[in-house]
Coordinates of C-alpha atoms and ligand atoms in Angstrom, one line a residue:
M8 CA 92.3 122.9 123.9
T9 CA 92.2 119.4 125.4
T10 CA 93.2 116.5 123.7
A11 CA 89.6 115.5 123.3
D12 CA 89.0 118.8 121.6
L13 CA 91.7 118.4 119.3
R14 CA 90.7 114.9 118.2
A15 CA 87.3 116.2 117.5
A16 CA 88.6 119.3 115.4
D17 CA 90.9 116.9 113.6
R18 CA 88.2 114.6 112.3
E19 CA 86.1 117.7 111.6
A20 CA 88.4 119.7 109.7
L21 CA 91.5 117.4 108.4
W22 CA 92.0 114.9 105.5
H23 CA 95.3 113.4 106.4
P24 CA 97.8 111.9 103.5
F25 CA 98.0 108.2 102.6
T26 CA 95.1 107.5 105.0
Q27 CA 91.8 106.1 104.7
Q28 CA 89.8 108.8 106.7
Q29 CA 86.9 106.4 107.2
G30 CA 88.9 104.4 109.6
W31 CA 90.8 107.4 111.1
S32 CA 87.9 108.4 113.0
A33 CA 88.0 105.3 115.1
E34 CA 91.5 105.4 116.1
D35 CA 92.8 107.8 118.6
A36 CA 95.9 108.9 117.1
P37 CA 98.5 110.6 119.4
I38 CA 98.7 114.7 118.7
I39 CA 102.1 115.3 118.7
E40 CA 103.0 118.3 120.9
R41 CA 106.6 118.6 121.2
G42 CA 109.7 116.6 120.4
D43 CA 112.9 116.1 122.0
G44 CA 116.1 114.2 120.8
C45 CA 114.8 110.8 119.4
F46 CA 111.5 111.3 121.3
L47 CA 108.2 112.7 120.5
Y48 CA 105.6 113.7 123.1
D49 CA 101.9 113.9 122.6
T50 CA 99.4 115.9 124.2
D51 CA 98.5 113.6 127.1
G52 CA 102.3 113.7 127.9
N53 CA 103.0 110.2 126.4
A54 CA 106.7 109.7 125.3
Y55 CA 107.3 107.8 121.9
I56 CA 110.7 106.8 120.2
D57 CA 110.6 108.3 117.0
G58 CA 111.4 105.1 115.1
V59 CA 110.7 106.2 111.2
S60 CA 112.5 109.8 111.9
S61 CA 109.0 111.6 111.4
L62 CA 109.1 110.0 107.7
W63 CA 112.8 109.3 107.6
C64 CA 113.7 113.0 107.7
T65 CA 115.1 113.7 111.2
V66 CA 118.7 113.1 111.1
H67 CA 120.4 114.7 114.3
G68 CA 117.1 114.2 116.4
H69 CA 114.5 116.7 117.5
R70 CA 115.3 120.3 118.9
H71 CA 118.9 119.9 118.2
P72 CA 120.3 122.9 119.8
A73 CA 122.4 123.9 116.8
L74 CA 119.6 123.4 114.4
D75 CA 117.3 125.5 116.7
A76 CA 119.9 128.2 117.0
A77 CA 120.5 128.4 113.0
V78 CA 116.5 128.6 112.3
R79 CA 116.2 131.4 115.3
A80 CA 119.3 133.3 113.7
Q81 CA 118.0 133.4 110.3
L82 CA 114.6 134.3 111.7
D83 CA 116.2 137.4 113.0
R84 CA 117.4 138.5 109.5
V85 CA 114.7 137.4 107.1
A86 CA 112.2 134.5 106.9
H87 CA 111.5 134.5 103.0
T88 CA 113.0 136.2 100.1
T89 CA 112.9 134.6 96.5
M90 CA 115.3 133.4 94.6
L91 CA 113.7 134.5 91.3
G92 CA 115.9 137.4 90.3
L93 CA 117.7 137.4 93.8
S94 CA 120.1 135.5 96.0
H95 CA 120.6 135.1 99.7
P96 CA 123.3 134.1 101.7
P97 CA 122.1 130.9 103.2
A98 CA 121.2 129.6 99.8
I99 CA 124.6 130.3 98.5
E100 CA 126.5 128.7 101.2
L101 CA 124.3 125.6 101.3
A102 CA 125.1 125.1 97.6
Q103 CA 128.7 125.2 98.1
K104 CA 128.4 122.8 101.3
L105 CA 126.2 120.4 99.5
L106 CA 128.4 120.2 96.4
A107 CA 131.4 119.6 98.8
V108 CA 129.9 116.5 100.1
A109 CA 128.2 115.0 97.0
P110 CA 129.4 112.2 95.6
S111 CA 132.3 112.5 93.0
G112 CA 134.7 111.0 91.0
D113 CA 134.5 110.3 87.2
R114 CA 132.3 113.5 87.1
Q115 CA 131.1 116.2 89.6
L116 CA 128.0 117.7 90.6
T117 CA 128.5 121.4 90.2
R118 CA 125.1 123.1 90.4
V119 CA 122.5 123.2 93.0
F120 CA 118.6 123.9 91.9
Y121 CA 116.6 124.2 94.8
S122 CA 112.8 123.3 95.5
D123 CA 110.5 122.1 98.5
N124 CA 110.3 118.4 98.4
G125 CA 111.2 115.3 97.2
S126 CA 108.7 115.0 94.5
T127 CA 109.3 118.2 93.1
A128 CA 113.3 117.7 93.2
N129 CA 112.5 114.6 90.7
E130 CA 110.0 116.5 88.6
I131 CA 112.8 119.2 88.0
A132 CA 115.5 116.6 87.3
L133 CA 113.0 114.7 84.7
K134 CA 112.3 118.2 82.8
M135 CA 116.0 119.1 83.1
A136 CA 117.0 115.8 81.3
F137 CA 114.1 116.3 78.7
Q138 CA 114.5 120.1 77.9
F139 CA 118.8 119.2 77.7
H140 CA 117.8 116.9 75.0
K141 CA 115.4 119.4 73.2
I142 CA 118.1 122.3 73.2
A143 CA 120.7 119.7 72.0
G144 CA 118.5 118.7 69.2
N145 CA 118.0 115.1 70.3
E146 CA 114.3 115.6 69.7
Q147 CA 113.6 111.9 69.7
R148 CA 115.0 111.5 73.3
T149 CA 111.9 112.0 75.1
K150 CA 111.5 108.7 77.1
F151 CA 112.3 107.7 80.8
V152 CA 113.6 104.4 81.9
Y153 CA 112.4 103.6 85.2
L154 CA 112.3 100.6 87.6
N155 CA 109.6 98.1 88.9
N156 CA 108.8 99.1 92.4
S157 CA 110.3 102.6 92.4
Y158 CA 108.8 105.5 94.2
H159 CA 109.8 109.0 93.4
G160 CA 106.8 111.1 95.1
D161 CA 103.2 112.0 94.4
T162 CA 103.1 114.6 91.6
L163 CA 102.3 113.5 88.3
G164 CA 105.8 113.7 86.5
S165 CA 107.0 111.7 89.7
V166 CA 104.2 109.2 89.4
S167 CA 104.9 108.6 85.6
V168 CA 108.3 107.3 86.6
G169 CA 106.5 105.3 89.7
G170 CA 106.5 101.6 89.7
I171 CA 104.5 100.7 92.6
D172 CA 101.2 99.8 91.2
L173 CA 98.8 100.2 94.2
F174 CA 99.7 103.9 94.3
H175 CA 100.4 104.6 90.6
T176 CA 98.1 102.3 88.2
L177 CA 95.1 104.5 88.8
F178 CA 96.4 107.8 87.2
R179 CA 98.0 105.9 84.4
P180 CA 95.8 107.6 82.0
L181 CA 97.0 111.2 83.3
L182 CA 100.7 110.2 83.0
F183 CA 103.5 110.2 80.4
D184 CA 104.8 107.0 78.7
G185 CA 107.9 105.5 80.1
I186 CA 110.2 102.4 79.9
R187 CA 109.7 100.2 82.8
T188 CA 112.7 97.5 83.9
A189 CA 113.4 94.9 86.8
P190 CA 115.7 96.2 89.2
G191 CA 118.8 93.9 89.4
D192 CA 118.2 92.9 85.6
V193 CA 121.5 94.3 84.1
E194 CA 121.0 92.0 80.9
G195 CA 117.6 93.3 80.6
L196 CA 118.3 96.7 80.8
E197 CA 121.1 96.5 78.4
R198 CA 118.7 95.0 75.9
I199 CA 116.2 97.7 76.3
L200 CA 118.7 100.5 75.8
A201 CA 120.5 98.6 72.8
E202 CA 117.0 98.6 71.4
R203 CA 115.4 102.0 72.3
G204 CA 118.4 104.0 74.0
H205 CA 118.2 106.6 71.2
E206 CA 114.6 107.4 72.4
V207 CA 115.7 107.6 75.9
A208 CA 116.2 111.0 77.9
A209 CA 117.1 109.8 81.1
L210 CA 117.0 106.7 83.8
I211 CA 115.8 107.4 87.5
M212 CA 116.4 105.3 90.1
E213 CA 116.7 105.1 94.0
P214 CA 120.3 104.0 94.5
L215 CA 120.9 100.9 96.6
V216 CA 117.3 100.8 98.4
Q217 CA 114.0 101.2 97.2
G218 CA 112.4 102.6 100.3
A219 CA 108.7 103.1 99.8
A220 CA 108.5 99.6 97.9
G221 CA 109.2 98.1 101.3
I222 CA 113.2 98.8 101.7
L223 CA 113.8 96.6 98.8
L224 CA 117.7 96.1 98.1
H225 CA 119.3 95.8 95.0
P226 CA 122.1 93.4 94.3
D227 CA 125.5 94.6 94.9
G228 CA 126.7 96.2 91.8
Y229 CA 123.6 96.9 89.9
L230 CA 123.9 100.5 90.6
R231 CA 127.5 100.6 89.0
A232 CA 126.3 98.6 86.2
V233 CA 123.6 101.0 85.5
R234 CA 126.1 103.7 85.4
E235 CA 128.0 102.0 82.8
L236 CA 125.1 101.3 80.6
C237 CA 123.9 105.0 80.9
D238 CA 127.2 106.0 80.0
K239 CA 127.5 103.6 77.0
Y240 CA 124.2 104.8 75.5
D241 CA 124.7 108.4 76.3
I242 CA 121.5 108.4 78.8
I243 CA 121.3 110.8 81.5
M244 CA 121.6 109.1 85.0
I245 CA 119.3 110.4 87.6
C246 CA 119.5 109.0 91.4
D247 CA 116.8 109.8 93.9
E248 CA 118.7 110.1 97.1
V249 CA 115.3 111.5 98.6
A250 CA 115.2 108.7 101.0
T251 CA 118.9 107.3 101.0
G252 CA 120.7 110.5 101.4
F253 CA 122.4 112.0 104.3
G254 CA 123.7 108.8 106.0
R255 CA 120.7 106.6 105.8
T256 CA 122.7 103.8 104.2
G257 CA 125.7 104.5 106.4
T258 CA 127.6 106.9 103.8
M259 CA 126.5 110.5 103.2
F260 CA 125.0 109.2 99.8
A261 CA 124.1 105.7 98.8
C262 CA 125.7 106.3 95.5
E263 CA 129.2 106.6 97.1
Q264 CA 128.9 103.0 98.0
E265 CA 129.4 101.7 94.3
G266 CA 131.7 104.8 93.2
V267 CA 128.9 106.1 91.3
V268 CA 128.2 109.9 90.4
P269 CA 125.0 110.4 88.8
D270 CA 124.4 113.4 86.3
L271 CA 121.7 114.6 88.4
M272 CA 121.2 113.7 92.1
N273 CA 117.8 114.7 94.0
V274 CA 117.7 115.2 97.7
A275 CA 115.3 116.2 100.3
K276 CA 114.0 114.6 103.6
G277 CA 117.0 114.8 105.8
L278 CA 118.3 117.9 103.9
T279 CA 117.1 120.1 106.6
G280 CA 117.5 117.6 109.5
G281 CA 113.7 117.3 109.4
Y282 CA 113.0 120.9 110.1
L283 CA 111.5 122.5 107.2
P284 CA 110.8 121.5 103.8
L285 CA 113.6 121.9 101.2
A286 CA 114.9 120.0 98.3
A287 CA 117.7 120.2 95.8
T288 CA 118.5 118.8 92.1
L289 CA 122.3 118.7 92.1
A290 CA 123.4 118.7 88.3
T291 CA 126.9 118.4 86.4
E292 CA 128.3 121.3 84.7
R293 CA 127.5 119.4 81.2
I294 CA 123.8 119.4 81.9
Y295 CA 123.8 123.0 83.1
E296 CA 126.0 124.4 80.3
G297 CA 123.3 122.8 77.9
F298 CA 120.9 125.6 79.1
L299 CA 123.0 128.4 78.6
G300 CA 122.3 130.7 75.7
R301 CA 121.1 134.3 74.7
F302 CA 117.6 135.0 76.6
E303 CA 115.7 135.1 72.9
E304 CA 117.1 131.2 72.4
F305 CA 114.5 130.5 75.2
R306 CA 117.1 127.8 76.6
T307 CA 116.1 129.0 80.1
F308 CA 114.8 126.5 82.5
F309 CA 111.5 127.8 83.1
H310 CA 110.6 126.3 86.5
G311 CA 110.5 127.3 89.9
H312 CA 108.6 127.5 92.9
T313 CA 107.7 130.2 95.2
Y314 CA 109.4 128.9 98.5
T315 CA 112.5 127.5 96.3
G316 CA 115.5 128.0 98.5
N317 CA 113.8 129.6 101.4
P318 CA 116.4 131.0 103.9
L319 CA 115.1 129.4 107.0
A320 CA 115.2 126.0 105.5
C321 CA 118.6 126.7 104.1
A322 CA 119.8 127.9 107.3
A323 CA 118.7 124.6 108.9
A324 CA 120.3 122.6 106.0
I325 CA 123.6 124.2 106.6
A326 CA 123.6 123.3 110.3
T327 CA 122.3 120.0 109.7
L328 CA 125.6 119.6 107.3
Q329 CA 127.9 121.2 110.2
V330 CA 126.7 118.8 112.7
F331 CA 127.6 116.1 110.5
E332 CA 131.0 117.3 110.6
D333 CA 131.1 118.6 114.2
E334 CA 129.7 115.4 115.8
Q335 CA 131.3 112.9 113.4
T336 CA 127.7 111.5 112.8
L337 CA 128.9 109.1 110.4
A338 CA 131.7 107.8 112.4
A339 CA 129.4 107.2 115.4
L340 CA 126.8 105.5 113.2
A341 CA 128.8 102.6 112.2
P342 CA 128.8 100.8 115.6
K343 CA 124.9 101.4 116.0
I344 CA 124.2 100.1 112.5
E345 CA 125.9 96.7 113.5
L346 CA 124.2 96.6 116.7
L347 CA 120.9 97.2 115.0
G348 CA 121.8 94.3 112.8
E349 CA 122.4 92.2 116.0
L350 CA 119.3 93.0 117.9
L351 CA 117.1 92.2 114.8
D352 CA 118.9 89.1 114.6
E353 CA 118.3 88.3 118.1
H354 CA 114.7 89.7 118.7
V355 CA 112.9 90.1 115.6
A356 CA 113.9 87.3 113.0
P357 CA 113.3 84.3 115.3
L358 CA 109.3 85.3 115.4
T359 CA 107.5 83.1 113.2
S360 CA 105.1 86.0 111.7
V361 CA 108.4 87.7 110.5
A362 CA 109.1 86.4 106.7
E363 CA 112.3 88.4 106.2
I364 CA 114.2 91.5 107.3
R365 CA 115.8 93.6 104.8
R366 CA 118.5 96.1 105.8
R367 CA 120.7 98.7 104.5
G368 CA 122.5 101.1 107.1
T369 CA 119.4 102.5 109.2
M370 CA 116.7 101.4 106.9
V371 CA 114.9 98.5 107.8
G372 CA 111.8 96.7 106.4
I373 CA 110.6 93.7 108.6
E374 CA 108.3 91.7 106.1
L375 CA 105.5 89.7 107.9
T376 CA 104.5 86.4 106.6
D377 CA 101.2 86.2 104.8
F378 CA 98.2 87.9 106.5
P379 CA 94.6 88.6 104.8
L380 CA 94.9 92.0 103.7
A381 CA 91.5 93.2 105.6
S382 CA 93.4 92.3 108.8
R383 CA 95.7 95.1 107.9
M384 CA 98.2 93.1 109.9
G385 CA 101.2 95.9 109.4
H386 CA 98.9 98.8 110.7
Q387 CA 98.0 96.4 113.7
V388 CA 101.7 96.2 114.7
T389 CA 102.2 100.0 114.3
L390 CA 99.3 100.5 116.8
A391 CA 100.8 97.8 119.3
A392 CA 104.0 99.5 119.1
R393 CA 102.5 103.0 119.8
E394 CA 100.8 101.5 123.0
R395 CA 104.5 100.2 124.2
G396 CA 105.8 103.6 123.3
A397 CA 107.3 103.9 119.7
I398 CA 106.3 105.3 116.4
V399 CA 106.8 102.9 113.8
R400 CA 104.9 102.9 110.2
P401 CA 104.0 100.3 107.9
L402 CA 104.3 99.8 104.1
G403 CA 101.6 97.1 103.3
D404 CA 102.9 94.4 105.7
T405 CA 106.4 95.4 106.0
I406 CA 107.1 97.3 109.1
V407 CA 109.7 100.1 108.5
L408 CA 112.4 101.0 110.9
M409 CA 114.3 104.2 110.2
P410 CA 115.2 105.9 113.6
P411 CA 117.1 109.5 113.6
L412 CA 121.2 108.7 113.2
S413 CA 121.4 110.4 116.5
I414 CA 119.8 107.4 118.3
S415 CA 121.8 106.2 121.3
E416 CA 122.4 102.4 121.8
D417 CA 119.8 102.3 124.6
E418 CA 117.1 103.9 122.6
L419 CA 117.7 101.5 119.8
R420 CA 117.7 98.4 122.2
R421 CA 114.3 99.8 123.4
L422 CA 113.0 100.5 119.7
V423 CA 113.7 96.9 118.4
A424 CA 112.3 95.4 121.7
I425 CA 109.2 97.2 121.4
T426 CA 108.9 96.4 117.8
A427 CA 109.4 92.8 118.4
E428 CA 106.8 92.8 121.2
A429 CA 104.5 94.5 118.9
I430 CA 104.7 92.2 116.4
A431 CA 104.4 89.2 118.5
V432 CA 101.2 90.6 120.1
A433 CA 99.8 91.7 117.1
T434 CA 100.2 88.5 115.1
G435 CA 99.5 86.4 118.3
V436 CA 102.8 84.5 118.2
E437 CA 105.0 84.1 121.4
A438 CA 107.6 87.0 121.9
P439 CA 111.2 85.7 122.6
V440 CA 111.7 86.1 126.3
A441 CA 114.9 88.4 125.7
A442 CA 112.6 90.8 123.6
Q443 CA 110.1 91.2 126.8
L444 CA 109.9 95.0 128.0
A445 CA 109.4 94.3 131.8
Ligands
PLP514 N1 111.6 110.0 96.2 C1 111.8 109.0 97.3 C2 113.0 107.9 97.1 C3 111.1 108.8 98.6 O1 111.5 108.1 99.6 C4 110.2 110.0 98.7 C5 109.4 110.0 99.7 O2 109.2 109.2 100.6 C6 110.2 110.8 97.4 C7 110.7 110.9 96.5 C8 108.8 112.0 97.7 O3 109.5 113.0 98.7 P1 108.2 113.9 99.2 O4 107.4 113.3 100.0 O5 109.1 115.0 99.8 O6 107.4 114.7 98.0

């Protein structure tokens, strides 16, 4: 099929996620045919830097030889077999490897429960916390504390603990009640827990960075303070590392940076290096043991998806973790994070249409100054970036950059230069000369 035929068929048959389809038909979005390293190529042969790691997933780049080989080798054994009543080597090996790299300290994550995406990993943690208390006879502990601006996924349980009104308010009648608190407000949280802690099953949060809200950064020490309050009021702490996990903030997991080990930790996205859908909810032994009992006591965690722990996905994840070791990805990342900061300071910060740049590791949010909602300025910037050879994505009027950890310094320079020029062109301000792409 030609590109034109594919576009016509797309408009005829598809409904894209988080997309107003009415505008979609008027746009000639690239149809991506292949990828290589940090680049994506469309059906017309145009190359684009993958500036958002294919929605924050791609860690070591596209078509990494080790990941390709791992998936192919597993394909020669078996593509899928269930985890319900059976097990398989990649699921076992991956669980061991994940637990070995998980944050550790005053407690230990010792069990891995697989699922398929970030939303379900969070649903599972919420259900685990709820059932844990129910089994323990703490009938009154049914509520969840969550943060303003939080995003934990799009399934109804995850939406119930979501704090982004644009995505979540509409569905409120379908959701369970939670207790909402402001990120950074330790005293406010303590007041809530002192009064209502006995009703709380768990607290859920994205550690250090609230991604989907526009890369909002928590104040230093907040994560640690929340851990301490959860301990004080005997509340299960759930950390959603779906976006922050696997090197995004500069360390393997964001929790490490404040010496925090949650009771439940959820990972997805980068887990398979961006190859296949897989997620995991990691639990401490205390949580796990709460579910043990004779069958007729019905303490079983009655939850499981058809593709839970899919072997191809587990093979990709094992290879992803191996590449972290083999290529010393995190050590190589540190200078790139520094360079990214310098490039943003030099080329993007001076633009008069940029209100603020927020950054933690490779997670970047460039917030534009006020533009009328209908102008869809964030979106206009992504179109201008696309024309110049980079895929970036807006969250409202915040432009997000989240390149693969494997990006080279030259590619990083190019990505930032394109972004600066795209912002300048779309918003109609002068681009600093150094950022011109000529
Ligand atoms: N949690 C966080 C912190 C996320 O950023 C996301 C997705 O962006 C999710 C959960 C949902 O993950 P998924 O889209 O795989 O369901």
